[in-house]
mmCIF file of C-alpha atoms and ligand atoms in Angstrom:
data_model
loop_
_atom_site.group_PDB
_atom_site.id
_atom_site.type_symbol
_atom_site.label_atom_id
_atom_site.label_comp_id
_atom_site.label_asym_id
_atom_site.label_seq_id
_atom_site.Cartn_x
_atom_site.Cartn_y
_atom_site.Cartn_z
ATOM 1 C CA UNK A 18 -87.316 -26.778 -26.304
ATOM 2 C CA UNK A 19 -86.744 -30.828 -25.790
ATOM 3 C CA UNK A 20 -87.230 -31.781 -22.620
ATOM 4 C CA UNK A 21 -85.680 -35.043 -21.329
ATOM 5 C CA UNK A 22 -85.671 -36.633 -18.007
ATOM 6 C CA UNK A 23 -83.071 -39.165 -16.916
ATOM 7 C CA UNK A 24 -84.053 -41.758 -14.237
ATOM 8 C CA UNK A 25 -81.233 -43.982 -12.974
ATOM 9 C CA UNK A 26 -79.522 -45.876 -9.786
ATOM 10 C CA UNK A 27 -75.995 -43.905 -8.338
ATOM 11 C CA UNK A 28 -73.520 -45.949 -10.396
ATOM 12 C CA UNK A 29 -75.322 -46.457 -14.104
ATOM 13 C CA UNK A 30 -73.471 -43.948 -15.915
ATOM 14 C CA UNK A 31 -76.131 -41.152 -15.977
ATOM 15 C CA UNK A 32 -73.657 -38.415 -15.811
ATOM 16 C CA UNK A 33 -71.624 -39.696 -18.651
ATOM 17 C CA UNK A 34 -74.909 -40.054 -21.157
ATOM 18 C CA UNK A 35 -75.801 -36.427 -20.160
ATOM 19 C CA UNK A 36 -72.352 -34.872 -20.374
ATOM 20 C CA UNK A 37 -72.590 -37.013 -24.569
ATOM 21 C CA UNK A 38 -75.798 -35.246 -25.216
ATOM 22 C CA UNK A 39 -74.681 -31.980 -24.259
ATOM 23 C CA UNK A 40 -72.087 -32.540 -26.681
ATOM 24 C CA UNK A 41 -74.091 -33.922 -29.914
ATOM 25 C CA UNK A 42 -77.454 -31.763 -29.357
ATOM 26 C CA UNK A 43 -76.544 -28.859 -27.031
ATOM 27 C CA UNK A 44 -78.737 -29.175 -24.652
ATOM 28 C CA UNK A 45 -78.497 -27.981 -20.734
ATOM 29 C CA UNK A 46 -77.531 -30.436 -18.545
ATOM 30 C CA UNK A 47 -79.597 -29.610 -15.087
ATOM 31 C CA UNK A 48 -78.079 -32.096 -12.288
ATOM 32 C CA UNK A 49 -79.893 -31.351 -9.093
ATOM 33 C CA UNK A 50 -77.136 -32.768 -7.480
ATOM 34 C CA UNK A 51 -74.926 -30.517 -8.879
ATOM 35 C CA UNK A 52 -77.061 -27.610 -8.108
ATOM 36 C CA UNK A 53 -76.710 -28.625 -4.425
ATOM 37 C CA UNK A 54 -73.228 -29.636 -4.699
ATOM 38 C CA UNK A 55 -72.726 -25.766 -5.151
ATOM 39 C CA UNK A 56 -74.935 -24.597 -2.682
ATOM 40 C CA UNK A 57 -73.218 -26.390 0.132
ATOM 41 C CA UNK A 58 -69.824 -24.666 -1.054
ATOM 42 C CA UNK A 59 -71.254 -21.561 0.185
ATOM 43 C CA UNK A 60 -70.504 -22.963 3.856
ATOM 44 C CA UNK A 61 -73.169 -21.150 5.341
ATOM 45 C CA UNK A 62 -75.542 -22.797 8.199
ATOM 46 C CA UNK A 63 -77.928 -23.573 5.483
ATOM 47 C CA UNK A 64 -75.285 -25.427 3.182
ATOM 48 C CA UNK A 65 -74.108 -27.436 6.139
ATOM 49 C CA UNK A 66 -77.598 -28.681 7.108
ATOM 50 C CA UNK A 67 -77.646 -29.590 2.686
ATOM 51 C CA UNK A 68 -74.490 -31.462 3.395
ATOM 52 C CA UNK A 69 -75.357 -33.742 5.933
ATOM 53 C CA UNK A 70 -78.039 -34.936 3.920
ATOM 54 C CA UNK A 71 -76.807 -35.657 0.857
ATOM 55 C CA UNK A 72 -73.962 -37.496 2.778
ATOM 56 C CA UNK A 73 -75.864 -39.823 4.317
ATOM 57 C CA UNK A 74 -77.930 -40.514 1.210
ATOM 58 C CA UNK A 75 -81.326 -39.041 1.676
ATOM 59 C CA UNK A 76 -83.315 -36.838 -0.584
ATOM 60 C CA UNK A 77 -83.425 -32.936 0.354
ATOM 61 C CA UNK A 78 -86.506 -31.720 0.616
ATOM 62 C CA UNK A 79 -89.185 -30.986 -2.579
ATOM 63 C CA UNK A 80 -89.525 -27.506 -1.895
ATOM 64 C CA UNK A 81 -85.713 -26.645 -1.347
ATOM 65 C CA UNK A 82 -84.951 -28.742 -4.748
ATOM 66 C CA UNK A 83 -87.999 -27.277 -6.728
ATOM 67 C CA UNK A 84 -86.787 -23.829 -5.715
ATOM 68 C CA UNK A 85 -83.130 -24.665 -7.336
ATOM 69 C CA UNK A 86 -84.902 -25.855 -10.342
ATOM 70 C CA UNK A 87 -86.866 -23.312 -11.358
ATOM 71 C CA UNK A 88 -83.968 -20.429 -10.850
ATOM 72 C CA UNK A 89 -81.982 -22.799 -12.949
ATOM 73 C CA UNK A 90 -84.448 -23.099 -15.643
ATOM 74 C CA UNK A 91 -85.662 -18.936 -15.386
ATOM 75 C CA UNK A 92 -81.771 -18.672 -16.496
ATOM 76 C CA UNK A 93 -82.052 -21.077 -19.278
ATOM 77 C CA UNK A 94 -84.942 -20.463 -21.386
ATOM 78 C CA UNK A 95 -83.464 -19.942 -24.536
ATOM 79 C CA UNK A 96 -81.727 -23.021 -24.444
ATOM 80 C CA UNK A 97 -82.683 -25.900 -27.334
ATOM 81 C CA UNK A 98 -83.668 -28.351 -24.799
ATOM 82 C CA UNK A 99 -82.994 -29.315 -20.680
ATOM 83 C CA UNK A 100 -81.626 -32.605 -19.652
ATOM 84 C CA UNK A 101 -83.273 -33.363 -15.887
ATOM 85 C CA UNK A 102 -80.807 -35.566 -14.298
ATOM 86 C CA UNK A 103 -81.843 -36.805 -10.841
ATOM 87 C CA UNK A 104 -85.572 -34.647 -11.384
ATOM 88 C CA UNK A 105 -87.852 -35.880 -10.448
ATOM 89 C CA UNK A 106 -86.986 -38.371 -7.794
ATOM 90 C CA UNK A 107 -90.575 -38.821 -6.662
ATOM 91 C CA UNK A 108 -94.128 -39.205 -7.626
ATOM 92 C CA UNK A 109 -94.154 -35.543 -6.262
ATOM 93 C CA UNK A 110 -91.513 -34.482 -7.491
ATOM 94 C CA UNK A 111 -93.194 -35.697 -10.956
ATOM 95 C CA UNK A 112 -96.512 -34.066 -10.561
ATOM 96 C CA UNK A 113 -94.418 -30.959 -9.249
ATOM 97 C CA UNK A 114 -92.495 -30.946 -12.870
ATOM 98 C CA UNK A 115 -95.547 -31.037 -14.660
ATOM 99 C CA UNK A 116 -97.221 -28.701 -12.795
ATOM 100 C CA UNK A 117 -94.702 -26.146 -14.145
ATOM 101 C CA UNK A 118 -93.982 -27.777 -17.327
ATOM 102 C CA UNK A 119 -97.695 -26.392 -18.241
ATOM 103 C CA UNK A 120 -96.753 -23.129 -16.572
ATOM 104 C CA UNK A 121 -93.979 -22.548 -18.772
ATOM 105 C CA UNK A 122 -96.130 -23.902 -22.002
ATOM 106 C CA UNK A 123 -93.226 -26.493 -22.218
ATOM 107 C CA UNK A 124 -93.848 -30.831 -21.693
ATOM 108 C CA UNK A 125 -91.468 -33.401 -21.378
ATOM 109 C CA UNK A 126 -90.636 -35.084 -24.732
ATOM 110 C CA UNK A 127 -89.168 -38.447 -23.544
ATOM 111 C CA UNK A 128 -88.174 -40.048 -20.137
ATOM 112 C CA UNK A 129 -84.806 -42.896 -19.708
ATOM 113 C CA UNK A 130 -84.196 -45.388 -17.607
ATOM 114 C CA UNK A 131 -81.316 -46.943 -17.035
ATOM 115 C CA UNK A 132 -81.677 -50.020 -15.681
ATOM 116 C CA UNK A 133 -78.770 -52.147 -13.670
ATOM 117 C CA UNK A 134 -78.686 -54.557 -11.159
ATOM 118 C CA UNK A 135 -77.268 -53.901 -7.456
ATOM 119 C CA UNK A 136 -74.423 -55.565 -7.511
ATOM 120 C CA UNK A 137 -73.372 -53.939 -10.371
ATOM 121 C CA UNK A 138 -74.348 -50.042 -9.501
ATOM 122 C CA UNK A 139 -71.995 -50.646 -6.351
ATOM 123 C CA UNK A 140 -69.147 -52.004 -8.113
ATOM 124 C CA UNK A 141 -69.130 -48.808 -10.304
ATOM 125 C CA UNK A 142 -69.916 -46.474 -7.976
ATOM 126 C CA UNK A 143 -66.562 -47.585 -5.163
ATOM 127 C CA UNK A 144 -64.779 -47.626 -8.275
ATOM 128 C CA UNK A 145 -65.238 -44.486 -9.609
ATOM 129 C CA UNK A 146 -62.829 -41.563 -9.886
ATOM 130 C CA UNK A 147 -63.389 -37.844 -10.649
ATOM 131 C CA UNK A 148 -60.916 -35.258 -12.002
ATOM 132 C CA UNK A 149 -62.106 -31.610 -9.774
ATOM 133 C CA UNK A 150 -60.781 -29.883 -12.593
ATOM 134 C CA UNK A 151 -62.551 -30.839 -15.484
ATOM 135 C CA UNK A 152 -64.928 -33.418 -14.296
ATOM 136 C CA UNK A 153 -63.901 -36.117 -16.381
ATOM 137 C CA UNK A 154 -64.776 -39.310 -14.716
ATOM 138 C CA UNK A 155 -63.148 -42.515 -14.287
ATOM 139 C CA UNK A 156 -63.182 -46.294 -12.895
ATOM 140 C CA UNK A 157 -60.816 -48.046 -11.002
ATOM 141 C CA UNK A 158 -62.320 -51.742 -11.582
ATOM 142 C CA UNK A 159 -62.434 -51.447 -15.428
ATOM 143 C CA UNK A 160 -59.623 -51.522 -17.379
ATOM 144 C CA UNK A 161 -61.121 -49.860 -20.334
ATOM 145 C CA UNK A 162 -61.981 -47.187 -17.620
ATOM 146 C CA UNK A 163 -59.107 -46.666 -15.798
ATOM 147 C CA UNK A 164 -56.881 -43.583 -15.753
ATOM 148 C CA UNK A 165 -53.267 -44.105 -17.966
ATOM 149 C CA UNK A 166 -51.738 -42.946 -14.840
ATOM 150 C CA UNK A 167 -53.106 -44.293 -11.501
ATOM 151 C CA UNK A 168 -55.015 -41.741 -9.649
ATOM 152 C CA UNK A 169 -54.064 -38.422 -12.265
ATOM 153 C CA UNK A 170 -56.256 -37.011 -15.031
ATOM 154 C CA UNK A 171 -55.236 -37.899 -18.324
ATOM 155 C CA UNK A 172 -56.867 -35.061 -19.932
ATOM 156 C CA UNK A 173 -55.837 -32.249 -17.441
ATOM 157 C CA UNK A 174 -53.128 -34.068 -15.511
ATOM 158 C CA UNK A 175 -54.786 -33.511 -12.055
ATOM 159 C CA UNK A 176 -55.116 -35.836 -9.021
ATOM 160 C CA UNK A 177 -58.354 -37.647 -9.163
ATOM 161 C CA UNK A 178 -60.747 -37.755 -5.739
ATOM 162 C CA UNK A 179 -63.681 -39.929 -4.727
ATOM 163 C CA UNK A 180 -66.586 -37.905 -4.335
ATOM 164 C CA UNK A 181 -67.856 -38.080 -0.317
ATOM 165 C CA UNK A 182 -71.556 -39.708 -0.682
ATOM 166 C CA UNK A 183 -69.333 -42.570 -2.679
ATOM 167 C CA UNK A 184 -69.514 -45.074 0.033
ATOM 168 C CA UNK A 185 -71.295 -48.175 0.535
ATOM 169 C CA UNK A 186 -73.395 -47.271 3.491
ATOM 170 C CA UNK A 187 -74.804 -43.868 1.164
ATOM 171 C CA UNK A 188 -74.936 -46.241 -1.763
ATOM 172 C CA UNK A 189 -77.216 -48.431 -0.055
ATOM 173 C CA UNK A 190 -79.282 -45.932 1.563
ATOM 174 C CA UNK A 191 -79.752 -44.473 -1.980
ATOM 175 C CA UNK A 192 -80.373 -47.771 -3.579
ATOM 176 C CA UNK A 193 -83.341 -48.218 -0.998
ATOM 177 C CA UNK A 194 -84.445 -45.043 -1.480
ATOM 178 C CA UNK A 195 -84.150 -45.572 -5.109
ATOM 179 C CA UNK A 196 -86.229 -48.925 -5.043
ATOM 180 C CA UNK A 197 -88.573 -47.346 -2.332
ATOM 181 C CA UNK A 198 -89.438 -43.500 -4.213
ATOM 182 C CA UNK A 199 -88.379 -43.233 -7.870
ATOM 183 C CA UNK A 200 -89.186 -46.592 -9.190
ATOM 184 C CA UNK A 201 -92.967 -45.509 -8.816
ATOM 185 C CA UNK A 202 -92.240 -42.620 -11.002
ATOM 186 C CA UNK A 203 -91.587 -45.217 -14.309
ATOM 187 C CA UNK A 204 -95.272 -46.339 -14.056
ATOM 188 C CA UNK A 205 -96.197 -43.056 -14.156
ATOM 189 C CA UNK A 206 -94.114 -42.026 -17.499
ATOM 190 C CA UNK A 207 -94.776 -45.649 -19.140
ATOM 191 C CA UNK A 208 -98.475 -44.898 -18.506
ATOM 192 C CA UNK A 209 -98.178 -41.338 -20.200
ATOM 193 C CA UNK A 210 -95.951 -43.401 -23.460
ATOM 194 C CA UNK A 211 -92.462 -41.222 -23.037
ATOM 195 C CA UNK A 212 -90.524 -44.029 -21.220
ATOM 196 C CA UNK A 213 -87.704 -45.558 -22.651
ATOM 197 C CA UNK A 214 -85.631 -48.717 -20.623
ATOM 198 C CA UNK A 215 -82.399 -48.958 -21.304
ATOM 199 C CA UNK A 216 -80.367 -51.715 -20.676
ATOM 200 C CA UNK A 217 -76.900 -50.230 -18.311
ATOM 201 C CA UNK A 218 -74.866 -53.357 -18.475
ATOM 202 C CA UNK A 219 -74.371 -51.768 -22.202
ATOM 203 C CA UNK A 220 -70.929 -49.616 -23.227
ATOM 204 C CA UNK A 221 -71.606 -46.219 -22.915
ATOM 205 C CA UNK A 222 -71.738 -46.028 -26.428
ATOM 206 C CA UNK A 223 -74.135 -48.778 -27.261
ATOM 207 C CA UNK A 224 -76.263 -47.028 -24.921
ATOM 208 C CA UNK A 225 -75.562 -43.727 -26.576
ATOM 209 C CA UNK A 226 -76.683 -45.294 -29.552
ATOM 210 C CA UNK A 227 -80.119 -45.797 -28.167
ATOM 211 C CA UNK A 228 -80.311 -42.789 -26.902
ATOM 212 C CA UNK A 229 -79.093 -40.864 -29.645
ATOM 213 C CA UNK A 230 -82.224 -42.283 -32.053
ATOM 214 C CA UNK A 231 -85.001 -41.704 -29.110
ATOM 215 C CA UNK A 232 -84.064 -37.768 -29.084
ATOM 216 C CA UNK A 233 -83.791 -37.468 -32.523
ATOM 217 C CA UNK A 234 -87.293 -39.295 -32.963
ATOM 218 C CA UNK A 235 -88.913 -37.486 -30.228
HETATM 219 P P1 AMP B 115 -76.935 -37.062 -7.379
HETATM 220 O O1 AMP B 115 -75.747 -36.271 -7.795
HETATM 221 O O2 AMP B 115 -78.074 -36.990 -8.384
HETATM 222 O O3 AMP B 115 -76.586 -38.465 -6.992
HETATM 223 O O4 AMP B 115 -77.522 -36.350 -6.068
HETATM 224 C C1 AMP B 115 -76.767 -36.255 -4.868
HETATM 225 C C2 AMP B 115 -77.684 -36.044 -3.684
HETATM 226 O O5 AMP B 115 -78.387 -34.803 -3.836
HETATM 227 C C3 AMP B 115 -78.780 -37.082 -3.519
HETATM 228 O O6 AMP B 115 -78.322 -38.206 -2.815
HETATM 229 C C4 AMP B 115 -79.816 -36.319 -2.712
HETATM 230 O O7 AMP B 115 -79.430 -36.219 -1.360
HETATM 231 C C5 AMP B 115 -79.722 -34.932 -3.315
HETATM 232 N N1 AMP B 115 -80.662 -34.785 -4.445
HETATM 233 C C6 AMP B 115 -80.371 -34.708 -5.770
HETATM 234 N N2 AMP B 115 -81.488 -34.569 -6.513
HETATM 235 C C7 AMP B 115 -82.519 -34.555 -5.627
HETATM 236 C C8 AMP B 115 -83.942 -34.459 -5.765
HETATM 237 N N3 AMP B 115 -84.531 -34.378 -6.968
HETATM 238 N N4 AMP B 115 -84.682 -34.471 -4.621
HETATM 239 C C9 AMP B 115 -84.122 -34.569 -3.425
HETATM 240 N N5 AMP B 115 -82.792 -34.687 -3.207
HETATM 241 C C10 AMP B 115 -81.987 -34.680 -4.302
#
C-alpha cells in the first residue's frame, strides 16, 4: 500500500490534488475533516460539542481524531494506497501515525507540502464555492474557476454553498494554528527524506504534474 500524507494551509487546493489522485492511482482519500464533517451530522451531544470546534477553527482532540482514523483505515486495508489529508496536524499527531504505521507493517512513502502565502490562502478560501451534491468545488475570485452559472453546479446543476468554518476569523485562527502546530511537522519529514515542497501559486495541474512523478517514483 502507498502511503501519502498531504500537509497544507485551508485555501491551497489540497482537496482538489487528492480528489486528482484518487482518480489517476486509486487510492483512498482519508480527510479527517471529512470524517468529522460526518460525525457532527449525527446531531447528537457529542457531534455538537465536534461542531463548535471545528467552527471556530481549532483542532479536535488527538485521541478523538486518532480513533476516526484507525476505524477508517481497519475498513480500508485492501486498498492500493491512503491519501492522509489534514493527518497529522501535529508533531503528535506524527509520532501517533507512525506509531501505527509500524503496527500495521505499513510506512509512509512520501509527504507534500503545499506551500502559499497568507494573503493568498484567504483570497481562495472566501472565494470558494462547493456543490453538496457532488462536491465539486469552485471559486468566485477566479475566472478560470468560476461556475458558468453564478452560484449553480455546472456538473450537477445544484445551488452551490459556502462551507461554515469559511470565514475570515476561522481562517485566521487556522492559519495561526497552522504556523504555530503543523509547520514543525515538515522538519520532522524533511529530516526522515519523504518531503516534497510544492509551490501552490501553481495551476492545479502544474502542480499535479509534480505530484504525479513523486508517487510514481516513490
Ligand atoms: P479540514 O477539512 O482539514 O480543514 O478540517 C476541518 C476541521 O476539522 C479543522 O479545522 C479541525 O477543527 C478539524 N480537524 C481536521 N483534521 C484534524 C486533525 N488531524 N486534528 C485535529 N483536528 C482536526
Amino acid at each position: 500500500m502507498k502511503n501519502i500524507i498531504f500537509i497544507a494551509p485551508h485555501g491551497t487546493g489540497k482537496g482538489t490534488q487528492c480528489h486528482l489522485i484518487t482518480e489517476k492511482f486509486g487510492f483512498k482519500h482519508l480527510s479527517t475533516g471529512d470524517l468529522i464533517r460526518s460525525a457532527i451530522k449525527k446531531q447528537d451531544a457529542f457531534a455538537k460539542e465536534l461542531e463548535k470546534t471545528i467552527n471556530s477553527g481549532a483542532l479536535v482532540s488527538d485521541e478523538i481524531v486518532l480513533e476516526m482514523l484507525k476505524d477508517y483505515l481497519k475498513a480500508n486495508e485492501q486498498a492500493k494506497g491512503i491519501i492522509f489529508d489534514g493527518y497529522p496536524r501535529t508533531l503528535n499527531q506524527a509520532f501517533a501515525l507512525d506509531e501505527l504505521m509500524n503496527e500495521l507493517q505499513e510506512k509512509i512513502a512520501k509527504v507534500f507540502y503545499l506551500e502559499i502565502t497568507k494573503e493568498e490562502a484567504l483570497k481562495r478560501t472566501m472565494g470558494r464555492l462547493i456543490c453538496p451534491n457532488c462536491q465539486q468545488s469552485y471559486n468566485k475570485f477566479y475566472e478560470n474557476l468560476k461556475p458558468q452559472k453564478a452560484g449553480i453546479c455546472d456538473k450537477c446543476g445544484s445551488s452551490l454553498i459556502t462551507r461554515d468554518d469559511d470565514t475570515e476569523e476561522a481562517f485566521n485562527n487556522l492559519f495561526e494554528v497552522f504556523m504555530k502546530q503543523t509547520l514543525p511537522i515538515l522538519d520532522y519529514y524533511q529530516n526522515k527524506g519523504i518531503l516534497k515542497k510544492i509551490d501552490a501559486s501553481k495551476t492545479q495541474e502544474e502542480m499535479f504534474k509534480e505530484v504525479e512523478e513523486e508517487i510514481n517514483e516513490a
